[in-house]
Amino acid sequence: AAGVIQSPRHLIKEKRETATLKCYPIPRHDTVYWYQQGPGQDPQFLISFYEKMQSDKGSIPDRFSAQQFSDYHSELNMSSLELGDSALYFCASSHQGQGDSEQYFGPGTRLTVT
Amino acid sequence: ILNVEQSPQSLHVQEGDSTNFTCSFPSSNFYALHWYRWETAKSPEALFVMTLNGDEKKKGRISATLNTKEGYSYLYIKGSQPEDSATYLCAFPSPADYKLSFGAGTTVTVRA
């Protein structure tokens, strides 16, 4: 079965550079969630989109922005990167964005800021 | 962010033994509870979504129970196998916006 696809899988950037992470949800899933997991930390919710509109915002820095496109894929844009942004970024998708719908996670993008 | 706690933080289990561990969450305004299994170097895999008090769900040797009144869920692994070694996360979606708050996880290591 098709799963959530994230690209790239690994990304190395320097401080103050920008990065774009992409997420392709499972077909027919209309909700996308972004999570950040720092080293040794729990996943932290960043932002979510339902039907191409932002549905909720968590602990996402102002330097980050995201959107969901007409084909339901989502992109997380990160500017003025800092060393502390180094983390594993997971995207998850679900159907209808309801709390009782399972979220299916992608493999993650490991971002390293040097 | 809602307070979701898991205990113990880690477990070492002999192959063939059964084990269980806990997730506690706010009991007011309960909507659902998610369990995920997370193996090293892989993404979290959905195990269960539980919504009703008294719910019991099962997937193979793994099962979970739910008590929404007292705010806890147990996950059980029966006859542990080395492939059960993983971190098991519970997550609680906010009733207002469905944003998931994750527990810190229980890391299970099954020794052959």
Coordinates of N, CA and C in Angstrom, one line a residue:
Chain A
A1 N 0.8 -1.2 0.0 CA 0.0 0.0 0.0 C 0.9 1.2 0.0
A2 N 0.4 2.3 -0.6 CA 1.1 3.5 -0.7 C 1.3 4.1 0.7
G3 N 2.4 4.7 1.0 CA 2.6 5.3 2.3 C 2.9 6.8 2.1
V4 N 3.2 7.5 3.2 CA 3.5 8.9 3.2 C 4.9 9.0 2.7
I5 N 5.1 9.9 1.7 CA 6.5 10.1 1.2 C 7.0 11.4 1.6
Q6 N 8.2 11.4 2.0 CA 8.9 12.7 2.4 C 10.2 12.8 1.6
S7 N 10.5 14.0 1.2 CA 11.7 14.3 0.5 C 12.3 15.6 0.9
P8 N 13.6 15.8 0.9 CA 14.5 14.7 0.8 C 14.6 13.9 2.1
R9 N 15.3 12.8 2.2 CA 15.4 12.0 3.4 C 16.4 12.6 4.3
H10 N 17.5 13.2 3.7 CA 18.5 13.8 4.5 C 18.8 15.2 3.8
L11 N 19.1 16.2 4.7 CA 19.4 17.5 4.2 C 20.5 18.1 5.1
I12 N 21.5 18.7 4.5 CA 22.5 19.4 5.3 C 22.5 20.8 4.8
K13 N 22.4 21.7 5.7 CA 22.4 23.1 5.4 C 23.3 23.9 6.3
E14 N 23.7 25.1 5.9 CA 24.5 25.9 6.8 C 23.5 26.9 7.5
K15 N 24.1 27.5 8.6 CA 23.3 28.5 9.3 C 22.9 29.6 8.4
R16 N 21.7 30.1 8.6 CA 21.1 31.2 7.9 C 20.7 30.8 6.5
E17 N 20.9 29.6 6.1 CA 20.3 29.2 4.8 C 18.8 28.8 4.9
T18 N 18.2 28.5 3.8 CA 16.8 28.1 3.8 C 16.7 26.6 3.4
A19 N 15.6 26.0 3.8 CA 15.4 24.6 3.5 C 13.9 24.4 3.2
T20 N 13.6 23.5 2.2 CA 12.2 23.2 2.0 C 12.1 21.7 2.1
L21 N 11.2 21.3 2.9 CA 10.9 19.8 3.1 C 9.5 19.6 2.5
K22 N 9.4 18.4 1.8 CA 8.2 18.1 1.1 C 7.5 16.8 1.7
C23 N 6.2 16.8 1.6 CA 5.5 15.7 2.2 C 4.4 15.3 1.2
Y24 N 4.3 14.1 0.8 CA 3.2 13.6 -0.1 C 2.3 12.6 0.7
P25 N 1.1 13.0 1.1 CA 0.3 12.1 1.9 C -0.2 10.9 1.2
I26 N -0.7 10.0 2.0 CA -1.4 8.8 1.4 C -2.5 9.2 0.5
P27 N -2.7 8.6 -0.7 CA -3.8 9.0 -1.5 C -5.1 9.0 -0.8
R28 N -5.9 10.0 -1.0 CA -7.3 10.3 -0.4 C -7.2 10.8 1.0
H29 N -6.0 10.9 1.6 CA -5.9 11.6 2.9 C -5.9 13.1 2.6
D30 N -6.7 13.8 3.4 CA -6.8 15.2 3.2 C -6.2 16.1 4.3
T31 N -5.5 15.5 5.2 CA -4.9 16.2 6.3 C -3.5 15.9 6.5
V32 N -2.7 16.9 6.7 CA -1.2 16.7 6.8 C -0.8 17.4 8.1
Y33 N 0.1 16.7 8.8 CA 0.7 17.2 10.1 C 2.2 17.2 9.9
W34 N 2.8 18.2 10.5 CA 4.3 18.3 10.6 C 4.7 18.2 12.0
Y35 N 5.7 17.4 12.3 CA 6.3 17.2 13.6 C 7.8 17.4 13.5
Q36 N 8.3 17.9 14.6 CA 9.8 18.1 14.8 C 10.3 17.2 15.9
Q37 N 11.3 16.4 15.7 CA 11.8 15.6 16.8 C 13.3 15.9 16.9
G38 N 13.6 16.7 18.0 CA 15.0 17.0 18.3 C 15.7 15.7 18.9
P39 N 17.0 15.8 18.9 CA 17.8 14.6 19.5 C 17.3 14.3 20.9
G40 N 16.9 13.1 21.1 CA 16.5 12.6 22.4 C 15.2 13.2 22.9
Q41 N 14.4 13.8 22.0 CA 13.2 14.5 22.5 C 11.9 13.8 21.9
D42 N 10.8 14.1 22.4 CA 9.5 13.6 21.9 C 9.2 14.4 20.6
P43 N 8.4 13.8 19.7 CA 8.0 14.6 18.6 C 7.1 15.8 19.1
Q44 N 7.4 16.9 18.5 CA 6.6 18.1 18.8 C 5.8 18.5 17.6
F45 N 4.6 18.8 17.8 CA 3.7 19.2 16.7 C 4.1 20.6 16.2
L46 N 4.1 20.8 14.9 CA 4.5 22.1 14.4 C 3.2 22.8 13.8
I47 N 2.6 22.1 12.8 CA 1.5 22.7 12.1 C 0.7 21.6 11.3
S48 N -0.5 21.9 11.1 CA -1.3 20.9 10.3 C -2.2 21.7 9.3
F49 N -2.6 20.9 8.3 CA -3.5 21.4 7.2 C -4.6 20.5 6.9
Y50 N -5.7 21.0 6.7 CA -6.9 20.2 6.4 C -7.5 20.8 5.1
E51 N -7.7 20.1 4.1 CA -8.2 20.6 2.8 C -7.6 21.9 2.4
K52 N -6.2 21.8 2.4 CA -5.4 22.9 1.9 C -5.4 24.2 2.7
M53 N -6.1 24.1 3.9 CA -6.1 25.3 4.8 C -5.4 24.9 6.1
Q54 N -4.7 25.9 6.6 CA -4.1 25.6 7.9 C -5.1 25.4 9.0
S55 N -5.0 24.2 9.7 CA -6.0 23.9 10.7 C -5.5 24.2 12.1
D56 N -4.3 24.1 12.3 CA -3.7 24.3 13.6 C -2.2 24.6 13.5
K57 N -1.8 25.4 14.5 CA -0.4 25.8 14.6 C 0.1 25.4 16.0
G58 N 1.2 24.8 16.0 CA 1.8 24.4 17.3 C 3.0 25.2 17.6
S59 N 4.1 24.6 18.0 CA 5.3 25.3 18.4 C 6.2 25.5 17.2
I60 N 5.7 26.2 16.2 CA 6.4 26.4 14.9 C 7.0 27.8 15.0
P61 N 8.3 27.9 14.8 CA 9.0 29.3 14.8 C 8.4 30.1 13.7
D62 N 8.5 31.4 13.9 CA 8.1 32.4 12.8 C 8.9 32.3 11.6
R63 N 10.1 31.7 11.7 CA 11.0 31.6 10.5 C 10.5 30.4 9.6
F64 N 9.6 29.6 10.1 CA 9.1 28.5 9.4 C 7.7 28.9 8.8
S65 N 7.4 28.4 7.6 CA 6.1 28.5 7.1 C 5.8 27.2 6.3
A66 N 4.5 27.0 6.1 CA 4.1 25.7 5.4 C 2.8 26.0 4.6
Q67 N 2.6 25.1 3.7 CA 1.3 25.2 3.0 C 1.0 23.8 2.4
Q68 N -0.3 23.7 2.1 CA -0.7 22.4 1.5 C -1.3 22.8 0.1
F69 N -0.9 22.1 -0.9 CA -1.2 22.4 -2.3 C -2.5 21.7 -2.7
S70 N -2.9 22.0 -4.0 CA -4.1 21.4 -4.5 C -4.1 19.9 -4.6
D71 N -2.9 19.4 -4.7 CA -2.8 17.9 -4.8 C -2.6 17.3 -3.4
Y72 N -2.8 18.1 -2.4 CA -2.7 17.7 -1.0 C -1.2 17.5 -0.5
H73 N -0.3 17.7 -1.3 CA 1.1 17.6 -0.8 C 1.4 18.9 0.0
S74 N 2.3 18.8 0.9 CA 2.6 19.9 1.7 C 4.1 20.2 1.7
E75 N 4.5 21.4 1.9 CA 5.9 21.8 2.0 C 6.1 22.7 3.2
L76 N 7.2 22.3 3.9 CA 7.6 23.1 5.1 C 8.8 23.9 4.7
N77 N 8.7 25.2 4.8 CA 9.8 26.1 4.4 C 10.4 26.7 5.6
M78 N 11.7 26.6 5.7 CA 12.5 27.0 6.9 C 13.5 28.0 6.5
S79 N 13.5 29.2 7.0 CA 14.5 30.2 6.6 C 15.3 30.5 7.8
S80 N 16.4 31.2 7.5 CA 17.4 31.7 8.6 C 17.7 30.5 9.5
L81 N 18.1 29.4 9.0 CA 18.3 28.2 9.8 C 19.3 28.4 10.9
E82 N 18.9 27.8 12.0 CA 19.8 27.9 13.2 C 20.3 26.4 13.6
L83 N 21.3 26.4 14.3 CA 21.9 25.1 14.7 C 20.8 24.2 15.4
G84 N 19.9 24.9 16.2 CA 18.9 24.2 16.9 C 17.8 23.6 16.1
D85 N 17.8 24.0 14.8 CA 16.8 23.4 13.9 C 17.1 22.0 13.4
S86 N 18.3 21.6 13.8 CA 18.8 20.2 13.4 C 17.8 19.2 14.1
A87 N 17.2 18.4 13.3 CA 16.2 17.5 13.9 C 15.7 16.6 12.8
L88 N 14.8 15.7 13.3 CA 14.1 14.8 12.4 C 12.7 15.4 12.2
Y89 N 12.3 15.7 11.0 CA 11.0 16.3 10.7 C 10.1 15.2 10.1
F90 N 9.1 14.9 10.8 CA 8.1 13.9 10.3 C 6.9 14.6 9.8
C91 N 6.3 14.0 8.7 CA 5.1 14.4 8.2 C 4.1 13.2 8.4
A92 N 2.9 13.5 8.7 CA 1.9 12.4 8.9 C 0.6 12.9 8.1
S93 N -0.1 11.9 7.7 CA -1.4 12.2 7.0 C -2.5 11.4 7.6
S94 N -3.7 11.9 7.5 CA -4.9 11.2 7.9 C -6.0 11.6 7.1
H95 N -7.2 11.0 7.3 CA -8.3 11.3 6.5 C -9.3 12.1 7.3
Q96 N -9.7 13.2 6.8 CA -10.7 14.1 7.4 C -10.3 14.8 8.7
G97 N -9.0 14.7 9.0 CA -8.5 15.5 10.1 C -9.2 15.4 11.4
Q98 N -9.8 14.2 11.7 CA -10.5 14.0 13.0 C -9.6 13.3 14.0
G99 N -9.7 13.6 15.2 CA -8.8 13.1 16.3 C -8.9 11.6 16.4
D100 N -9.9 11.0 15.9 CA -9.9 9.5 16.0 C -9.4 8.8 14.8
S101 N -8.9 9.6 13.8 CA -8.3 9.0 12.6 C -6.8 8.8 12.9
E102 N -6.4 7.6 12.5 CA -4.9 7.3 12.7 C -4.1 8.2 11.8
Q103 N -3.0 8.6 12.3 CA -2.1 9.4 11.5 C -1.0 8.4 11.0
Y104 N -0.7 8.4 9.8 CA 0.3 7.6 9.2 C 1.5 8.5 8.9
F105 N 2.6 8.0 9.5 CA 3.8 8.9 9.4 C 4.7 8.5 8.2
G106 N 5.3 9.5 7.7 CA 6.4 9.3 6.7 C 7.7 8.9 7.3
P107 N 8.7 8.6 6.5 CA 10.0 8.2 7.1 C 10.8 9.3 7.7
G108 N 10.4 10.5 7.5 CA 11.1 11.7 8.1 C 12.2 12.2 7.2
T109 N 12.5 13.5 7.4 CA 13.6 14.1 6.8 C 14.5 14.5 7.9
R110 N 15.8 14.1 7.8 CA 16.8 14.5 8.9 C 17.5 15.7 8.4
L111 N 17.3 16.8 9.1 CA 17.9 18.1 8.7 C 19.1 18.3 9.7
T112 N 20.2 18.6 9.1 CA 21.4 18.9 9.9 C 21.9 20.3 9.5
V113 N 21.9 21.2 10.5 CA 22.4 22.6 10.2 C 23.8 22.7 10.8
T114 N 24.7 23.1 10.0 CA 26.1 23.2 10.4 C 26.5 24.7 10.5
Chain B
I1 N -0.3 22.4 24.9 CA 0.2 21.0 24.9 C -0.4 20.3 26.1
L2 N -1.0 19.2 25.9 CA -1.6 18.4 27.0 C -0.6 17.5 27.6
N3 N -0.8 17.2 28.9 CA 0.1 16.4 29.6 C -0.1 14.9 29.4
V4 N 0.7 14.3 28.7 CA 0.6 12.8 28.5 C 1.8 12.1 29.0
E5 N 1.6 11.2 29.9 CA 2.7 10.6 30.6 C 2.7 9.1 30.3
Q6 N 3.9 8.6 30.1 CA 4.0 7.1 30.0 C 5.0 6.6 31.0
S7 N 4.7 5.4 31.5 CA 5.6 4.7 32.4 C 5.6 3.2 32.2
P8 N 6.7 2.5 32.4 CA 8.0 3.1 32.7 C 8.6 3.7 31.4
Q9 N 9.7 4.3 31.6 CA 10.4 4.9 30.5 C 11.0 3.8 29.6
S10 N 11.5 2.7 30.3 CA 12.1 1.6 29.5 C 11.8 0.3 30.2
L11 N 11.8 -0.8 29.4 CA 11.5 -2.1 29.9 C 12.5 -3.1 29.2
H12 N 13.0 -4.0 30.0 CA 13.8 -5.1 29.4 C 13.0 -6.4 29.7
V13 N 12.7 -7.1 28.7 CA 11.8 -8.3 28.8 C 12.5 -9.5 28.2
Q14 N 12.4 -10.6 28.8 CA 12.9 -11.8 28.3 C 12.0 -12.4 27.2
E15 N 12.6 -12.9 26.2 CA 11.8 -13.4 25.1 C 10.8 -14.5 25.6
G16 N 9.5 -14.3 25.2 CA 8.5 -15.2 25.7 C 7.7 -14.7 26.8
D17 N 8.3 -13.7 27.6 CA 7.5 -13.2 28.7 C 6.5 -12.1 28.2
S18 N 5.5 -11.9 29.0 CA 4.5 -10.8 28.6 C 4.8 -9.6 29.5
T19 N 4.4 -8.5 29.0 CA 4.7 -7.2 29.7 C 3.6 -6.2 29.4
N20 N 3.5 -5.2 30.2 CA 2.5 -4.1 29.9 C 3.1 -2.8 30.5
F21 N 2.6 -1.7 29.9 CA 3.0 -0.4 30.4 C 1.8 0.6 30.2
T22 N 2.0 1.8 30.7 CA 0.9 2.7 30.9 C 1.0 4.0 30.2
C23 N -0.1 4.5 29.8 CA -0.1 5.9 29.3 C -1.2 6.6 30.1
S24 N -0.9 7.7 30.7 CA -2.0 8.5 31.4 C -2.2 9.8 30.7
F25 N -3.4 10.3 30.7 CA -3.8 11.5 29.9 C -4.9 12.2 30.7
P26 N -5.1 13.4 30.2 CA -6.2 14.2 30.9 C -7.6 13.5 30.7
S27 N -8.3 13.2 31.8 CA -9.5 12.5 31.6 C -10.7 13.4 31.2
S28 N -10.5 14.7 31.4 CA -11.6 15.6 31.0 C -11.6 15.8 29.5
N29 N -12.8 16.0 28.9 CA -12.9 16.2 27.5 C -12.2 15.2 26.6
F30 N -12.3 14.0 27.0 CA -11.6 12.9 26.2 C -12.2 12.8 24.9
Y31 N -11.3 12.6 23.9 CA -11.8 12.4 22.5 C -11.3 11.1 22.0
A32 N -10.0 10.9 22.0 CA -9.4 9.6 21.5 C -8.0 9.5 22.1
L33 N -7.5 8.3 22.0 CA -6.1 8.0 22.4 C -5.5 7.2 21.3
H34 N -4.3 7.6 20.9 CA -3.6 6.8 19.8 C -2.4 6.1 20.4
W35 N -2.1 4.9 20.0 CA -0.9 4.2 20.3 C -0.1 4.0 19.0
Y36 N 1.2 4.3 19.1 CA 2.1 4.1 17.9 C 3.3 3.3 18.4
R37 N 3.8 2.6 17.4 CA 5.0 1.8 17.7 C 6.1 2.4 16.8
W38 N 7.3 2.6 17.4 CA 8.3 3.3 16.7 C 9.6 2.6 16.9
E39 N 10.0 2.0 15.8 CA 11.3 1.3 15.7 C 12.4 2.2 15.3
T40 N 13.6 1.9 15.8 CA 14.8 2.8 15.5 C 14.9 2.9 14.0
A41 N 15.2 4.1 13.5 CA 15.4 4.4 12.1 C 14.2 4.2 11.2
K42 N 13.1 4.1 11.8 CA 11.8 4.0 11.0 C 10.9 5.0 11.5
S43 N 9.8 5.3 10.8 CA 8.8 6.2 11.2 C 7.8 5.5 12.1
P44 N 7.1 6.3 12.9 CA 6.1 5.7 13.8 C 5.0 4.9 13.0
E45 N 4.6 3.8 13.6 CA 3.5 3.0 12.9 C 2.3 3.0 13.8
A46 N 1.1 3.4 13.2 CA -0.1 3.4 14.0 C -0.5 2.0 14.5
L47 N -0.7 1.8 15.8 CA -1.2 0.6 16.3 C -2.7 0.6 16.5
F48 N -3.2 1.5 17.4 CA -4.6 1.6 17.7 C -5.0 3.0 17.9
V49 N -6.3 3.3 17.6 CA -7.0 4.5 18.0 C -8.1 4.1 18.9
M50 N -8.2 4.6 20.1 CA -9.2 4.1 21.0 C -10.1 5.3 21.4
T51 N -11.3 5.1 21.4 CA -12.3 6.2 21.6 C -13.3 6.0 22.7
L52 N -13.6 4.7 23.1 CA -14.6 4.4 24.0 C -14.1 3.9 25.3
N53 N -14.6 4.4 26.4 CA -14.2 3.9 27.8 C -14.5 2.4 27.8
G54 N -13.5 1.6 28.2 CA -13.6 0.2 28.3 C -13.2 -0.5 27.0
D55 N -12.9 0.3 26.0 CA -12.4 -0.3 24.7 C -11.2 -1.2 25.0
E56 N -11.2 -2.3 24.2 CA -10.0 -3.2 24.2 C -9.8 -3.5 22.8
K57 N -8.5 -3.3 22.3 CA -8.2 -3.6 20.9 C -7.0 -4.5 20.9
K58 N -6.9 -5.2 19.8 CA -5.9 -6.3 19.7 C -5.3 -6.3 18.3
K59 N -4.0 -6.5 18.2 CA -3.4 -6.6 16.9 C -2.3 -7.7 17.2
G60 N -2.6 -8.9 16.8 CA -1.6 -9.9 17.0 C -1.4 -10.2 18.5
R61 N -0.1 -10.1 19.0 CA 0.2 -10.3 20.4 C 0.1 -9.0 21.2
I62 N -0.2 -7.9 20.5 CA -0.3 -6.6 21.2 C -1.8 -6.2 21.4
S63 N -2.1 -5.8 22.6 CA -3.5 -5.4 22.9 C -3.4 -4.1 23.8
A64 N -4.5 -3.4 23.8 CA -4.6 -2.2 24.6 C -6.0 -2.1 25.2
T65 N -6.0 -1.5 26.4 CA -7.3 -1.2 27.1 C -7.3 0.3 27.4
L66 N -8.5 0.8 27.6 CA -8.7 2.2 27.8 C -9.7 2.5 29.0
N67 N -9.3 3.4 29.9 CA -10.1 3.9 30.9 C -10.2 5.4 30.8
T68 N -11.2 5.9 30.3 CA -11.3 7.3 30.1 C -11.7 8.1 31.3
K69 N -12.3 7.4 32.2 CA -12.8 8.1 33.5 C -11.6 8.4 34.4
E70 N -10.7 7.5 34.4 CA -9.5 7.7 35.3 C -8.3 8.2 34.5
G71 N -8.4 8.2 33.2 CA -7.4 8.7 32.3 C -6.1 7.9 32.1
Y72 N -6.3 6.6 31.8 CA -5.2 5.8 31.5 C -5.5 4.7 30.5
S73 N -4.4 4.3 29.8 CA -4.5 3.2 28.9 C -3.3 2.3 29.1
Y74 N -3.6 1.0 29.0 CA -2.5 0.0 29.1 C -2.2 -0.6 27.8
L75 N -1.0 -0.8 27.5 CA -0.6 -1.6 26.3 C 0.1 -2.9 26.8
Y76 N -0.4 -4.0 26.2 CA 0.1 -5.3 26.6 C 0.8 -6.0 25.5
I77 N 1.9 -6.6 25.7 CA 2.6 -7.5 24.7 C 2.6 -8.9 25.3
K78 N 2.0 -9.8 24.6 CA 2.0 -11.2 25.1 C 3.1 -12.0 24.4
G79 N 3.8 -12.8 25.2 CA 4.9 -13.6 24.6 C 5.8 -12.8 23.8
S80 N 6.5 -11.8 24.4 CA 7.4 -10.9 23.7 C 8.4 -11.6 22.8
Q81 N 8.6 -11.0 21.6 CA 9.6 -11.5 20.7 C 10.6 -10.4 20.4
P82 N 11.8 -10.7 20.0 CA 12.8 -9.7 19.7 C 12.3 -8.6 18.7
E83 N 11.4 -9.0 17.8 CA 10.9 -8.0 16.9 C 9.9 -7.0 17.5
D84 N 9.5 -7.2 18.8 CA 8.7 -6.3 19.5 C 9.5 -5.2 20.1
S85 N 10.8 -5.3 20.0 CA 11.7 -4.2 20.5 C 11.4 -2.9 19.8
A86 N 11.0 -1.9 20.5 CA 10.6 -0.6 19.9 C 10.3 0.4 21.0
T87 N 10.1 1.6 20.6 CA 9.5 2.6 21.5 C 8.0 2.7 21.2
Y88 N 7.2 2.6 22.2 CA 5.7 2.6 22.1 C 5.3 4.0 22.6
L89 N 4.7 4.7 21.7 CA 4.2 6.1 22.0 C 2.7 6.1 22.1
C90 N 2.2 6.8 23.1 CA 0.8 7.1 23.1 C 0.7 8.6 22.8
A91 N -0.4 9.0 22.2 CA -0.7 10.4 21.8 C -2.1 10.7 22.1
F92 N -2.4 11.9 22.5 CA -3.7 12.3 22.9 C -4.1 13.6 22.1
P93 N -5.1 13.4 21.2 CA -5.4 14.6 20.4 C -6.3 15.6 21.2
S94 N -6.0 16.8 21.1 CA -6.8 17.8 21.8 C -8.2 17.8 21.2
P95 N -9.3 17.8 22.1 CA -10.6 17.8 21.5 C -10.9 19.0 20.7
A96 N -10.2 20.1 21.0 CA -10.5 21.4 20.3 C -9.9 21.4 18.9
D97 N -8.7 20.9 18.7 CA -8.1 21.0 17.4 C -7.4 19.8 16.9
Y98 N -7.6 18.7 17.6 CA -7.0 17.4 17.2 C -5.5 17.3 17.1
K99 N -4.9 18.4 17.6 CA -3.4 18.4 17.7 C -3.0 17.3 18.6
L100 N -2.0 16.5 18.2 CA -1.6 15.3 19.0 C -0.5 15.8 20.0
S101 N -0.7 15.4 21.3 CA 0.4 15.6 22.2 C 0.9 14.2 22.5
F102 N 2.2 14.0 22.4 CA 2.8 12.6 22.5 C 3.4 12.5 23.9
G103 N 3.3 11.3 24.4 CA 4.0 10.9 25.6 C 5.5 10.7 25.3
A104 N 6.3 10.5 26.3 CA 7.8 10.3 26.0 C 8.1 8.9 25.5
G105 N 7.1 8.0 25.6 CA 7.3 6.7 25.1 C 7.8 5.7 26.1
T106 N 7.6 4.5 25.9 CA 8.2 3.4 26.7 C 9.0 2.6 25.7
T107 N 10.3 2.5 26.0 CA 11.2 1.7 25.1 C 11.3 0.3 25.6
V108 N 10.8 -0.6 24.8 CA 10.8 -2.0 25.1 C 12.0 -2.7 24.4
T109 N 12.8 -3.4 25.2 CA 13.9 -4.2 24.6 C 13.6 -5.7 25.0
V110 N 13.5 -6.5 24.0 CA 13.2 -7.9 24.2 C 14.5 -8.7 24.0
R111 N 15.0 -9.4 25.1 CA 16.2 -10.2 25.0 C 15.9 -11.6 24.6
A112 N 16.7 -12.1 23.7 CA 16.5 -13.5 23.2 C 17.1 -14.4 24.3

